[in-house]
CSV table of C-alpha atoms and ligand atoms in Angstrom, one decimal:
chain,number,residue,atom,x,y,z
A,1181,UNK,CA,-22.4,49.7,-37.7
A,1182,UNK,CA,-19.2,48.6,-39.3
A,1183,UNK,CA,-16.4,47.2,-37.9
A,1184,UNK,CA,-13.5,50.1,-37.8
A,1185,UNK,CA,-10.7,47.9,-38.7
A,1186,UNK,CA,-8.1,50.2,-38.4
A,1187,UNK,CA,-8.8,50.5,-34.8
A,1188,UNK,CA,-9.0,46.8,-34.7
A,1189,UNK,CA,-5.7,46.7,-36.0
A,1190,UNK,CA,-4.3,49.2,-33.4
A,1191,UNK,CA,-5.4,47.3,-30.8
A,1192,UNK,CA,-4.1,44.0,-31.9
A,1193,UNK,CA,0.0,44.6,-31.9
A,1194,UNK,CA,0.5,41.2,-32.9
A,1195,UNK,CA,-0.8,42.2,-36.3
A,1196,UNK,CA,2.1,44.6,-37.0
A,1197,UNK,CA,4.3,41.4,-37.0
A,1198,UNK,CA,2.4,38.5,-38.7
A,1199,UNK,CA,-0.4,37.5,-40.6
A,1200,UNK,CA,-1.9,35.1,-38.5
A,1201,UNK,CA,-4.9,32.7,-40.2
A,1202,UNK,CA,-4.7,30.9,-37.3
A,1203,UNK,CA,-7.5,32.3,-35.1
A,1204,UNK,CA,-9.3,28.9,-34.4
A,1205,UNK,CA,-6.1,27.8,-32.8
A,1206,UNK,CA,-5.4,30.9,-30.9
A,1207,UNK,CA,-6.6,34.0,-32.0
A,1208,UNK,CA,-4.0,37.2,-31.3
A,1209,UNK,CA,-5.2,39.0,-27.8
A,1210,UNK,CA,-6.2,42.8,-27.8
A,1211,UNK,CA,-4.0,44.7,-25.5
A,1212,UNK,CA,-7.2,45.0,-23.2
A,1213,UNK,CA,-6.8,41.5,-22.9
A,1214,UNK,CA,-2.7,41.4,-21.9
A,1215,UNK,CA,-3.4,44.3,-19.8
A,1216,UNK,CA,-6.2,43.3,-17.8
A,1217,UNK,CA,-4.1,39.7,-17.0
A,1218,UNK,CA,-0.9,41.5,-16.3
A,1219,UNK,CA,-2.5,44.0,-14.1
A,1220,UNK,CA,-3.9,41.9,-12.0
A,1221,UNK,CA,-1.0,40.0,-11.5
A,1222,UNK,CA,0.6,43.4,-10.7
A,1223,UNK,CA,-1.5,43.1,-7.7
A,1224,UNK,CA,-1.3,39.8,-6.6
A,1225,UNK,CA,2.4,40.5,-6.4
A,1226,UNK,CA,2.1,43.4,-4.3
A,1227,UNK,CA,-0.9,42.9,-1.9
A,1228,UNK,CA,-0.7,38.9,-2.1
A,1229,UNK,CA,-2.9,36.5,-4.0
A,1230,UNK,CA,-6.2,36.6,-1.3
A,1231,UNK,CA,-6.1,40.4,-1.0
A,1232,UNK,CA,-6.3,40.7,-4.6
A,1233,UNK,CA,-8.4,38.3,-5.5
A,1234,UNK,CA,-11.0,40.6,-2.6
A,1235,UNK,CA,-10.4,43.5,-4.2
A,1236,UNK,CA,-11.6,41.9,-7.9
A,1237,UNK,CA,-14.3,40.3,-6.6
A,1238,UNK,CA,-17.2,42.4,-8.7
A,1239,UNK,CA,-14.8,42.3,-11.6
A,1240,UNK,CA,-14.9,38.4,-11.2
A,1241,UNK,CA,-18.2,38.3,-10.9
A,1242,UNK,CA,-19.1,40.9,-14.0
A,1243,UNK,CA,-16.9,37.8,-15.8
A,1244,UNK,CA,-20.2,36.0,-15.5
A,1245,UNK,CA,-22.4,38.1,-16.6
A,1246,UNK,CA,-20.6,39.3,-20.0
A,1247,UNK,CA,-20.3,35.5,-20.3
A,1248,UNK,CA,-23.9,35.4,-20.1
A,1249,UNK,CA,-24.7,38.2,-21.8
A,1250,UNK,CA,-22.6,36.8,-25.4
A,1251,UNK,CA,-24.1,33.4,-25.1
A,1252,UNK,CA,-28.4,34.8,-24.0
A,1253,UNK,CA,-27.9,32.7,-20.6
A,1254,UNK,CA,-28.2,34.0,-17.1
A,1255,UNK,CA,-24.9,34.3,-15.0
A,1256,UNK,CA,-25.8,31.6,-12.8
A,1257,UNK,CA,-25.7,28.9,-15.4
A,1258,UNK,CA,-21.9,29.5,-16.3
A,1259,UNK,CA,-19.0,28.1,-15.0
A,1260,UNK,CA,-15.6,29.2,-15.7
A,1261,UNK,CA,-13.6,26.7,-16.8
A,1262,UNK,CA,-9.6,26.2,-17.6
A,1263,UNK,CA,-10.2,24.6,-20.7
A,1264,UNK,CA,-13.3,23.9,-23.2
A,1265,UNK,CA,-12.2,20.2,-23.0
A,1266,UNK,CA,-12.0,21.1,-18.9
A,1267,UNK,CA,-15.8,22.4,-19.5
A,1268,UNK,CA,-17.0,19.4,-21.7
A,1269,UNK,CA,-16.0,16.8,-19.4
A,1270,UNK,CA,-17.6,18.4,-16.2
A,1271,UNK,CA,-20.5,17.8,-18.4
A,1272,UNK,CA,-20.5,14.8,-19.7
A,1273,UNK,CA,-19.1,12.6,-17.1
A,1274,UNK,CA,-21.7,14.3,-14.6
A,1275,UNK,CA,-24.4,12.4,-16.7
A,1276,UNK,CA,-25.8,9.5,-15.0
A,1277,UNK,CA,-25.4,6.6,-17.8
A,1278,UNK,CA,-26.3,3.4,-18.0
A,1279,UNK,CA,-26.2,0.4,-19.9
A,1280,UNK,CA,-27.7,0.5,-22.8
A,1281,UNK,CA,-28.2,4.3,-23.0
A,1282,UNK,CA,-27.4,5.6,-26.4
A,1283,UNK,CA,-25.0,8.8,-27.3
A,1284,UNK,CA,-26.2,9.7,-30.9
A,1285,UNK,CA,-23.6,12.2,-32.1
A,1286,UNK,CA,-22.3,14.2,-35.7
A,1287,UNK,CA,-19.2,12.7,-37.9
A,1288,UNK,CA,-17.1,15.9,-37.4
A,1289,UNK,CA,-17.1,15.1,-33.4
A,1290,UNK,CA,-14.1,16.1,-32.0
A,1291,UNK,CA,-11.5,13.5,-31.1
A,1292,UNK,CA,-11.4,14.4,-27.7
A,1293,UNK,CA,-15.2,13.9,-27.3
A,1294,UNK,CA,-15.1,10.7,-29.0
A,1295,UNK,CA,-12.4,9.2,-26.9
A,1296,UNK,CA,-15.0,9.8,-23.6
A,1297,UNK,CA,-17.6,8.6,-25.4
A,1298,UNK,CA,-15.3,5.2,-25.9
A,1299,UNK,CA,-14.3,5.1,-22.4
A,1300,UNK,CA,-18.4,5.6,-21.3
A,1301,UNK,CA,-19.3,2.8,-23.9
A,1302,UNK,CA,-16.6,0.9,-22.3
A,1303,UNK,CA,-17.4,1.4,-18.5
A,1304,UNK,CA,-20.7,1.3,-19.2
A,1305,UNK,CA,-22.0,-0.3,-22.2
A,1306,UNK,CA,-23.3,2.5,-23.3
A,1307,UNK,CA,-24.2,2.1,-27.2
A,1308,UNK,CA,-22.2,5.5,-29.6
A,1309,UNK,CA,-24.4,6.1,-33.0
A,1310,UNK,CA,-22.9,9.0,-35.6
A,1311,UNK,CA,-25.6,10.4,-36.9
A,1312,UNK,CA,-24.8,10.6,-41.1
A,1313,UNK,CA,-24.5,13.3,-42.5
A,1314,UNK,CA,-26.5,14.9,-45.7
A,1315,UNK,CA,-25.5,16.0,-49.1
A,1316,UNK,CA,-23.4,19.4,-48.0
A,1317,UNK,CA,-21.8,17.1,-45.2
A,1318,UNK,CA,-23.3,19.1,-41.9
A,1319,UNK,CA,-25.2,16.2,-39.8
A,1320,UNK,CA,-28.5,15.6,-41.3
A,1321,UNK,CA,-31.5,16.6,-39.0
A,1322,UNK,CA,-33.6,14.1,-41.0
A,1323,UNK,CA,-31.2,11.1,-39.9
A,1324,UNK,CA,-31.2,12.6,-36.2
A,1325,UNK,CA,-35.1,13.0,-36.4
A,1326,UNK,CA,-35.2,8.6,-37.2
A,1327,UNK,CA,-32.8,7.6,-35.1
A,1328,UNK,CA,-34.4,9.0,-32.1
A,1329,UNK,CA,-35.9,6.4,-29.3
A,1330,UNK,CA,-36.2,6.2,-25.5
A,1331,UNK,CA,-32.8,4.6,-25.2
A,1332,UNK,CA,-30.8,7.6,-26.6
A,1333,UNK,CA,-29.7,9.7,-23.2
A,1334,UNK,CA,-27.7,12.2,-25.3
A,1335,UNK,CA,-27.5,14.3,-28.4
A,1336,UNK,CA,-23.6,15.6,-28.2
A,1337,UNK,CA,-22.3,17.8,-31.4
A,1338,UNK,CA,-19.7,19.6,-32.2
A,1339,UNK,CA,-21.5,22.7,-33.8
A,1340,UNK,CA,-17.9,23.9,-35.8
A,1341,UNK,CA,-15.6,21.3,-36.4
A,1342,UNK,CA,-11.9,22.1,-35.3
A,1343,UNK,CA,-11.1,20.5,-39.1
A,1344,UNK,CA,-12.9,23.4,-41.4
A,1345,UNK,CA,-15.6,25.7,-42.6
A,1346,UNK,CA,-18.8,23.5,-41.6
A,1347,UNK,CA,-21.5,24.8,-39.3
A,1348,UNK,CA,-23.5,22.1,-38.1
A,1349,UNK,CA,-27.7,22.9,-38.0
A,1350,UNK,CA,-27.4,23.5,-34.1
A,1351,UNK,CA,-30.8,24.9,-33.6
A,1352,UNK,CA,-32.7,22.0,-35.8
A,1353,UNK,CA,-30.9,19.8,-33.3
A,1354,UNK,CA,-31.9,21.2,-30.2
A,1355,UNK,CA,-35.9,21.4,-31.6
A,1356,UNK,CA,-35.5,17.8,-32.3
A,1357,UNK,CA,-33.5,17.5,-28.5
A,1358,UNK,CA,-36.8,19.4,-26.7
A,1359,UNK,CA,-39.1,17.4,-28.6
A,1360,UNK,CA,-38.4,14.7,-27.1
A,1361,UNK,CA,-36.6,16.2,-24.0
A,1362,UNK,CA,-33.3,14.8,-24.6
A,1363,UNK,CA,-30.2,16.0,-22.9
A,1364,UNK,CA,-28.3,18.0,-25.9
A,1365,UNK,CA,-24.5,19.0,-25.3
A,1366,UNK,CA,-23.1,21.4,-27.9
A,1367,UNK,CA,-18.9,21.8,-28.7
A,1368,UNK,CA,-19.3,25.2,-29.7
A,1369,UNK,CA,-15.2,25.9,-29.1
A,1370,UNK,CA,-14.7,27.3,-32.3
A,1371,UNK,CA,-18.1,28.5,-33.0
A,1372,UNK,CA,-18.9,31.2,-29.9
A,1373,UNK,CA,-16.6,34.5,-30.7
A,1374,UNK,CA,-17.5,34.3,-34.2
A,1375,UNK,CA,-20.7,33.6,-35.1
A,1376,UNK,CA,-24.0,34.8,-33.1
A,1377,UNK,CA,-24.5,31.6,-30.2
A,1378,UNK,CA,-27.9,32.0,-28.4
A,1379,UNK,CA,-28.0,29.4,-26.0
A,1380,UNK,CA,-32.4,29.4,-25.7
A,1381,UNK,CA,-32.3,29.8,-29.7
A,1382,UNK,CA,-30.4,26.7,-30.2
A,1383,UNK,CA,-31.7,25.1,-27.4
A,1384,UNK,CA,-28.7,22.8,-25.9
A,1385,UNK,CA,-28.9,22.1,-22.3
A,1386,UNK,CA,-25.5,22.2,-22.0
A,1387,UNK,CA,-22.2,24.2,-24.3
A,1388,UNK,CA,-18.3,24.0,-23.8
A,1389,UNK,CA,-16.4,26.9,-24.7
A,1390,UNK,CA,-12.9,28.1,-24.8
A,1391,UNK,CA,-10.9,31.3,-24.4
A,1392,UNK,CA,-8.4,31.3,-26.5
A,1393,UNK,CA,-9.8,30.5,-29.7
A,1394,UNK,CA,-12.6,33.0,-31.7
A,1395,UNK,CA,-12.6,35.2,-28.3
A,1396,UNK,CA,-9.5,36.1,-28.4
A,1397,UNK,CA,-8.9,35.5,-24.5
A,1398,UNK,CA,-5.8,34.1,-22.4
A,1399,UNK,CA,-5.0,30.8,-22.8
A,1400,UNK,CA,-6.0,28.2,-19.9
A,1401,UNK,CA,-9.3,29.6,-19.9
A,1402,UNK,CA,-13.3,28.7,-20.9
A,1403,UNK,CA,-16.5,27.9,-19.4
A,1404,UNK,CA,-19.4,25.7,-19.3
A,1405,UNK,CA,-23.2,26.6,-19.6
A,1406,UNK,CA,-25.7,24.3,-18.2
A,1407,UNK,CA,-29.5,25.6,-18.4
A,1408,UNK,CA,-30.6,26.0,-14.5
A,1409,UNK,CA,-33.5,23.2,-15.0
A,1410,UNK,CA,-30.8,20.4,-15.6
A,1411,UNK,CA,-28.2,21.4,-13.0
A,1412,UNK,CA,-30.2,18.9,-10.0
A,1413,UNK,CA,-29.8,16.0,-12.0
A,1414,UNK,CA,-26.2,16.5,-13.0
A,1415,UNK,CA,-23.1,15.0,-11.0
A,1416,UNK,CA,-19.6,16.5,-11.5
A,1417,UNK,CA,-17.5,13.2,-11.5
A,1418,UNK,CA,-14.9,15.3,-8.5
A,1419,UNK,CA,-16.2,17.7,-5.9
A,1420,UNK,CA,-14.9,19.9,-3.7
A,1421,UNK,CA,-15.4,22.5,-1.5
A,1422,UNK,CA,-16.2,25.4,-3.8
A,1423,UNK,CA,-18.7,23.1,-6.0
A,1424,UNK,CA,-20.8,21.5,-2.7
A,1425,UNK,CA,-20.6,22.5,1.1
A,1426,UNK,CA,-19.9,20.5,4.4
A,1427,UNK,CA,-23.1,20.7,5.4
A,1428,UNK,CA,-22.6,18.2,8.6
A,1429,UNK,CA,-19.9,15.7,9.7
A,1430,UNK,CA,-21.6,13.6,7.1
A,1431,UNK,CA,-23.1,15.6,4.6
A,1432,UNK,CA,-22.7,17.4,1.8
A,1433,UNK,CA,-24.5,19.9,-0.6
A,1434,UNK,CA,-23.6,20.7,-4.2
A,1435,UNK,CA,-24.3,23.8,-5.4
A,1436,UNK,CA,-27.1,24.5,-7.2
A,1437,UNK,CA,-25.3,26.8,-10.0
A,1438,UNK,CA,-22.4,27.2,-12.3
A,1439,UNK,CA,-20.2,26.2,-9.2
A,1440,UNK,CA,-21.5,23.2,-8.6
A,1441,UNK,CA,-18.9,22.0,-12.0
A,1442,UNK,CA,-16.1,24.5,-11.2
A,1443,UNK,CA,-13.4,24.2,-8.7
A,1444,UNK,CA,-11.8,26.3,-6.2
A,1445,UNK,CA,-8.4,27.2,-7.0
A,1446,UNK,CA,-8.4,29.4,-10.0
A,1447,UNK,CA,-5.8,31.7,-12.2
A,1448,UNK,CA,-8.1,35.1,-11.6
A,1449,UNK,CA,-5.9,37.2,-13.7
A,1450,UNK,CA,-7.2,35.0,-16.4
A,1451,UNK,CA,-10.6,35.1,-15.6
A,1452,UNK,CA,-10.3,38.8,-15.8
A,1453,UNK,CA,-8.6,38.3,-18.9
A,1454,UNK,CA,-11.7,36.2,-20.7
A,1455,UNK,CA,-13.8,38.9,-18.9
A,1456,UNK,CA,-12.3,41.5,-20.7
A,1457,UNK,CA,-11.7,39.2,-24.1
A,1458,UNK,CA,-16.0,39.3,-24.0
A,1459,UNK,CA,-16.7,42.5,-23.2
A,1460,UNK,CA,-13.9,43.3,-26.2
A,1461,UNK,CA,-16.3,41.1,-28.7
A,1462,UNK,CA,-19.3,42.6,-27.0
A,1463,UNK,CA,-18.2,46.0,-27.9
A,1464,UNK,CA,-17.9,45.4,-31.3
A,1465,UNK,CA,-21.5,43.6,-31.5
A,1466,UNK,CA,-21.2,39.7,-32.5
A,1467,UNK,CA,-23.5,40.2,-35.2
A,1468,UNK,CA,-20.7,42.6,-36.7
A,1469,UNK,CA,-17.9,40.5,-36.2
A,1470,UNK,CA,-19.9,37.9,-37.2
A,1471,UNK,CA,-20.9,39.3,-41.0
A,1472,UNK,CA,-17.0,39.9,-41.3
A,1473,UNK,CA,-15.4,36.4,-40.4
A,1474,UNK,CA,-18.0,35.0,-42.8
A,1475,UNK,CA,-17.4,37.6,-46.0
A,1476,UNK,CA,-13.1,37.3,-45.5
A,1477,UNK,CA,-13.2,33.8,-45.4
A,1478,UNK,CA,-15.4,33.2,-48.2
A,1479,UNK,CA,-12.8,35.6,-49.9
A,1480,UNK,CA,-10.3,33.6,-49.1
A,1481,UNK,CA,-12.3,30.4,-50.5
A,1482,UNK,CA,-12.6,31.8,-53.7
A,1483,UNK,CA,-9.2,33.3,-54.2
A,1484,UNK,CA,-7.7,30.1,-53.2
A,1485,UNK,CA,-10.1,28.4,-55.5
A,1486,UNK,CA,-8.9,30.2,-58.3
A,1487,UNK,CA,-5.3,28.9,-58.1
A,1488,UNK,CA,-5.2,25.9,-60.2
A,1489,UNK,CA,-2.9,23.5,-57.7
A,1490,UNK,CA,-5.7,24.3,-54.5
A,1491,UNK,CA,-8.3,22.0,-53.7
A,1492,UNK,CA,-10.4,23.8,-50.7
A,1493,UNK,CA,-11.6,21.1,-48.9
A,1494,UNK,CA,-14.3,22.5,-46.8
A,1495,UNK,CA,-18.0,21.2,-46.5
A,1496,UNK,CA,-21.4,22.4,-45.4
A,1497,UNK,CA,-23.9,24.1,-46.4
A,1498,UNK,CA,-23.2,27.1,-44.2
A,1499,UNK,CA,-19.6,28.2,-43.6
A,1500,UNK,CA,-17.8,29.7,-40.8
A,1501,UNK,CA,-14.1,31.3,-40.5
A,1502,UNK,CA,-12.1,28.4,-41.2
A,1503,UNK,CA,-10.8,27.9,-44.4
A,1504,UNK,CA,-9.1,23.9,-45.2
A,1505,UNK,CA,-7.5,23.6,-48.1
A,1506,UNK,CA,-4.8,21.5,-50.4
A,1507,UNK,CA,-1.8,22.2,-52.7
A,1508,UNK,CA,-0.9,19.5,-55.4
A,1509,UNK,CA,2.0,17.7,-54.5
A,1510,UNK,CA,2.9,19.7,-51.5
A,1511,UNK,CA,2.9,18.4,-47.8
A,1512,UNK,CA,0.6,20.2,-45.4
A,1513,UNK,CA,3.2,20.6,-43.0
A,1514,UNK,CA,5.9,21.9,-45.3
A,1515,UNK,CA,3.2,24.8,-46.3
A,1516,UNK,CA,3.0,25.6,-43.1
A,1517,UNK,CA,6.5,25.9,-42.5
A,1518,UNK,CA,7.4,27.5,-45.6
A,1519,UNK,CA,4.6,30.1,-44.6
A,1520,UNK,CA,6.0,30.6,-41.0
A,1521,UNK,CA,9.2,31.6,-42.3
A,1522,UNK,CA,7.2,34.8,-44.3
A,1523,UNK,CA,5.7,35.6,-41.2
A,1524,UNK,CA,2.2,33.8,-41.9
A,1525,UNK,CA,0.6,31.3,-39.6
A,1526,UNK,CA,-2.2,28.8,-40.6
A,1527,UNK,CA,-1.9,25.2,-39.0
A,1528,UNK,CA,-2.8,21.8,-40.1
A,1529,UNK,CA,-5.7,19.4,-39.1
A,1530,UNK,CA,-4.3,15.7,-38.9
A,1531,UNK,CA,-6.9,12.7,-39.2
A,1532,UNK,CA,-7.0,11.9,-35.8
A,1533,UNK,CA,-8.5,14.7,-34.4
A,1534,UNK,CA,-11.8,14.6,-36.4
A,1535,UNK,CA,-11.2,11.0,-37.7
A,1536,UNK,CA,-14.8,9.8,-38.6
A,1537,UNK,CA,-15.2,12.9,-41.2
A,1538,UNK,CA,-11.9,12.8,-42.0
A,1539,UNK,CA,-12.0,9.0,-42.8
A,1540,UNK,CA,-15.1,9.3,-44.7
A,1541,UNK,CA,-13.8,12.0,-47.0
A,1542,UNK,CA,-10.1,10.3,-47.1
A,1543,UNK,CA,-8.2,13.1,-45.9
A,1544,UNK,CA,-5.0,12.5,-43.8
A,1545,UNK,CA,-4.0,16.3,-43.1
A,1546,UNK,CA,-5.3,19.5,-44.6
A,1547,UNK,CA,-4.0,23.2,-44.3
A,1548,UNK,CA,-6.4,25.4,-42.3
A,1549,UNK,CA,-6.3,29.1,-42.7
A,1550,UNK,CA,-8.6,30.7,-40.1
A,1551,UNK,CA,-9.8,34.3,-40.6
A,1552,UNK,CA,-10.7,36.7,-38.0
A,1553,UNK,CA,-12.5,40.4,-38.2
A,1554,UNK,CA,-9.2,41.8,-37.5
A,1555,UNK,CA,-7.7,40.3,-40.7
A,1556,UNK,CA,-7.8,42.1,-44.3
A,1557,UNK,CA,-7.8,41.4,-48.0
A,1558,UNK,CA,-4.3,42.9,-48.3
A,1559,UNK,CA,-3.4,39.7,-46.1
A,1560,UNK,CA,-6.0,37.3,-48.0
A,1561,UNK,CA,-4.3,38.4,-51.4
A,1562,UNK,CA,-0.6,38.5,-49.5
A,1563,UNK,CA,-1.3,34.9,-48.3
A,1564,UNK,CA,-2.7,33.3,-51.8
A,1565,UNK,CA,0.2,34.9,-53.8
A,1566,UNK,CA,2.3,33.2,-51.0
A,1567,UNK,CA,0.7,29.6,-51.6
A,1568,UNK,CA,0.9,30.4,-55.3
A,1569,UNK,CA,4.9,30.5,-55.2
A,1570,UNK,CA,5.3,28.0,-53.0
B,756,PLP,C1,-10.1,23.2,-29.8
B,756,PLP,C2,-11.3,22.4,-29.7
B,756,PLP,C3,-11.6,21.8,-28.4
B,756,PLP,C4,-10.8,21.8,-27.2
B,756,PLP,O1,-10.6,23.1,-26.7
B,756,PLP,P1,-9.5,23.2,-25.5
B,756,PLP,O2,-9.8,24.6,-24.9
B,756,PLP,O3,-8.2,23.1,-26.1
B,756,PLP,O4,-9.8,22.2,-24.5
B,756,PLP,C5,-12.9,21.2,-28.3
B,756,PLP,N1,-13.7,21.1,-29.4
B,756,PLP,C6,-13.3,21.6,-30.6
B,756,PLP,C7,-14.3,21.4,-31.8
B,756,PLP,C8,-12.1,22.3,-30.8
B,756,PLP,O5,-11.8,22.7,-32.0
């Protein structure tokens, strides 16, 4: 089955007004999305916010499973999150480090990561190694493979970079991760709603995801899987009564599921609104969307290849829907804002937020144009006569 993009189209308004590359920073909703969120605020309006949320509660709960379904995990190891950052942290500060533990990690980490990793190496003295990459520039499993010991505590990657096309080996990480049963934390914010992410296939024992970005959900959203087997020995850094229990005047239980990292107060309009973001994906099959994202933004590669002043700057040996590129003599952030006033939005990745790649390959900011199944060749060609003229 092919994806009927007409009927994508139709149920993405936002496409009637602009051409928007800019799906890894927000992708444009489907109306099932705006609907289901405005509905349910419908109702919190006129039955009150408790009453409401009673009357969802199977929807809420079927939130899980499509979650689970997309991702090949069971419903009980998600947690829905307000943020992939939100859902990354709950992870990582919940493992017990100590001195002289090691974090081994990929050069495209995001910046957000790194920073935690600082603060851990600083509290802690807890020892940060970036794994170097190989010859395409995706972290190099051999590398990984030598630098492993009984001092490294965790393998955390970013499996797409927020900076460009690279997909990171995932799965050859987690073989090397079970091997030698190392806790493995995947980034897969702008990987999951794009390409196929089976959580047993890869392997990680953890995975942050976001809403907004490839899944086309609300923003303030994402979620967190943890396998079930390493939910005991993980410690959310901040409970509270929704993630443990008041057992006794004294005690305390966490909970032994996705809870146990949530928290209690929670938008459930946009929960619906992620639910119904999934089951949208879902729908279309991820190994459809999947096929497309990867054949327009290779189209978009070589198009913008083919104009003499472009430099693509993208790296790997696989490629996702995120296209980085260059124009001679042009800022970044002029492009962008000459192509916002023809109704056209890309962004533009600064050095900061991916700075070890970015350092390595001496890039200060680069355009990124990201494609989504919804998007066409009419726009691809629109958008490279566009940067042609500029
Ligand atoms: C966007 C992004 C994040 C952060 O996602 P939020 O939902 O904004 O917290 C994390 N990692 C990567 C690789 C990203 O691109």
């Amino acid at each position: 089955m092919t994806i009927d993009i007409q009927k994508a189209r139709q149920d993405t308004p936002g496409c009637e007004d602009v051409l928007h590359f800019n799906n890894a920073g927000a992708a444009l909703m489907p109306k099932i999305v705006r609907d289901t969120v405005v509905n349910h605020l419908e109702r919190e309006m006129m039955i009150g916010g408790y009453e409401s949320a009673n009357e969802a509660r199977d929807r809420t709960q079927a939130v899980y499973t499509s979650i689970a379904t997309l991702i090949g995990a069971q419903s009980n190891e998600i947690s829905l999150m307000t943020s992939a950052s939100h859902a990354w942290v709950q992870a990582f500060y919940a493992i017990p480090f100590q001195a002289g533990d090691k974090i081994l990690t990929a050069r495209a980490e995001y910046a957000a990561n790194y920073i935690a990793f600082l603060q851990v190496a600083e509290q802690y003295g807890v020892e940060i190694i970036p794994v170097p990459s190989d010859e395409y520039g995706q972290l190099s499993v051999t590398a990984l493979g030598e630098l492993i010991d009984d001092r490294v505590k965790l393998i955390a990657m970013t499996h797409v970079p927020t900076n460009g096309g690279l997909i990171n080996p995932a799965e050859a990480v987690g073989a090397i991760a079970r091997q030698h049963d190392i806790l493995y934390l995947l980034d897969a914010c702008q990987s999951v709603g794009q390409l196929l992410v089976d959580v047993n296939k890869i392997g990680c024992d953890m995975m942050s995801v976001t809403g907004r970005k490839y899944l086309r959900g609300p923003r303030g959203t994402g979620f967190l899987y943890v396998k079930e087997d390493r939910i005991p020995q993980l410690i959310p850094p901040t409970l509270d009564l929704h993630s443990a229990e008041w057992t006794d005047v004294t005690t305390y239980e966490m909970k032994n599921d996705g809870r146990r990292f949530e928290k209690w107060e929670s938008s459930i309009a946009n929960r619906l609104g992620l639910g119904a973001a999934v089951d949208y994906a879902l729908a279309w099959g991820m190994e459809e969307i999947s096929e497309r994202v990867i054949t327009l933004a290779s189209e978009l590669r070589t198009k913008l290849s083919s104009i003499p002043t472009v430099t693509v700057q993208d790296i790997g040996q696989n490629q996702c829907g995120i296209v980085t590129f260059q124009v001679d003599g042009q800022d970044e952030n002029e492009i962008k804002a000459t192509l916002a006033q023809q109704r056209m939005n890309v962004t533009v990745s600064g050095r900061s937020s991916t700075r070890l790649d970015m350092e390595a390959r001496d890039l200060e900011h680069i355009v990124r144009a990201s494609v989504h199944y919804y998007n066409t060749t009419e726009e691809i060609d629109r958008f490279c006569t566009a940067i042609e003229t500029l």
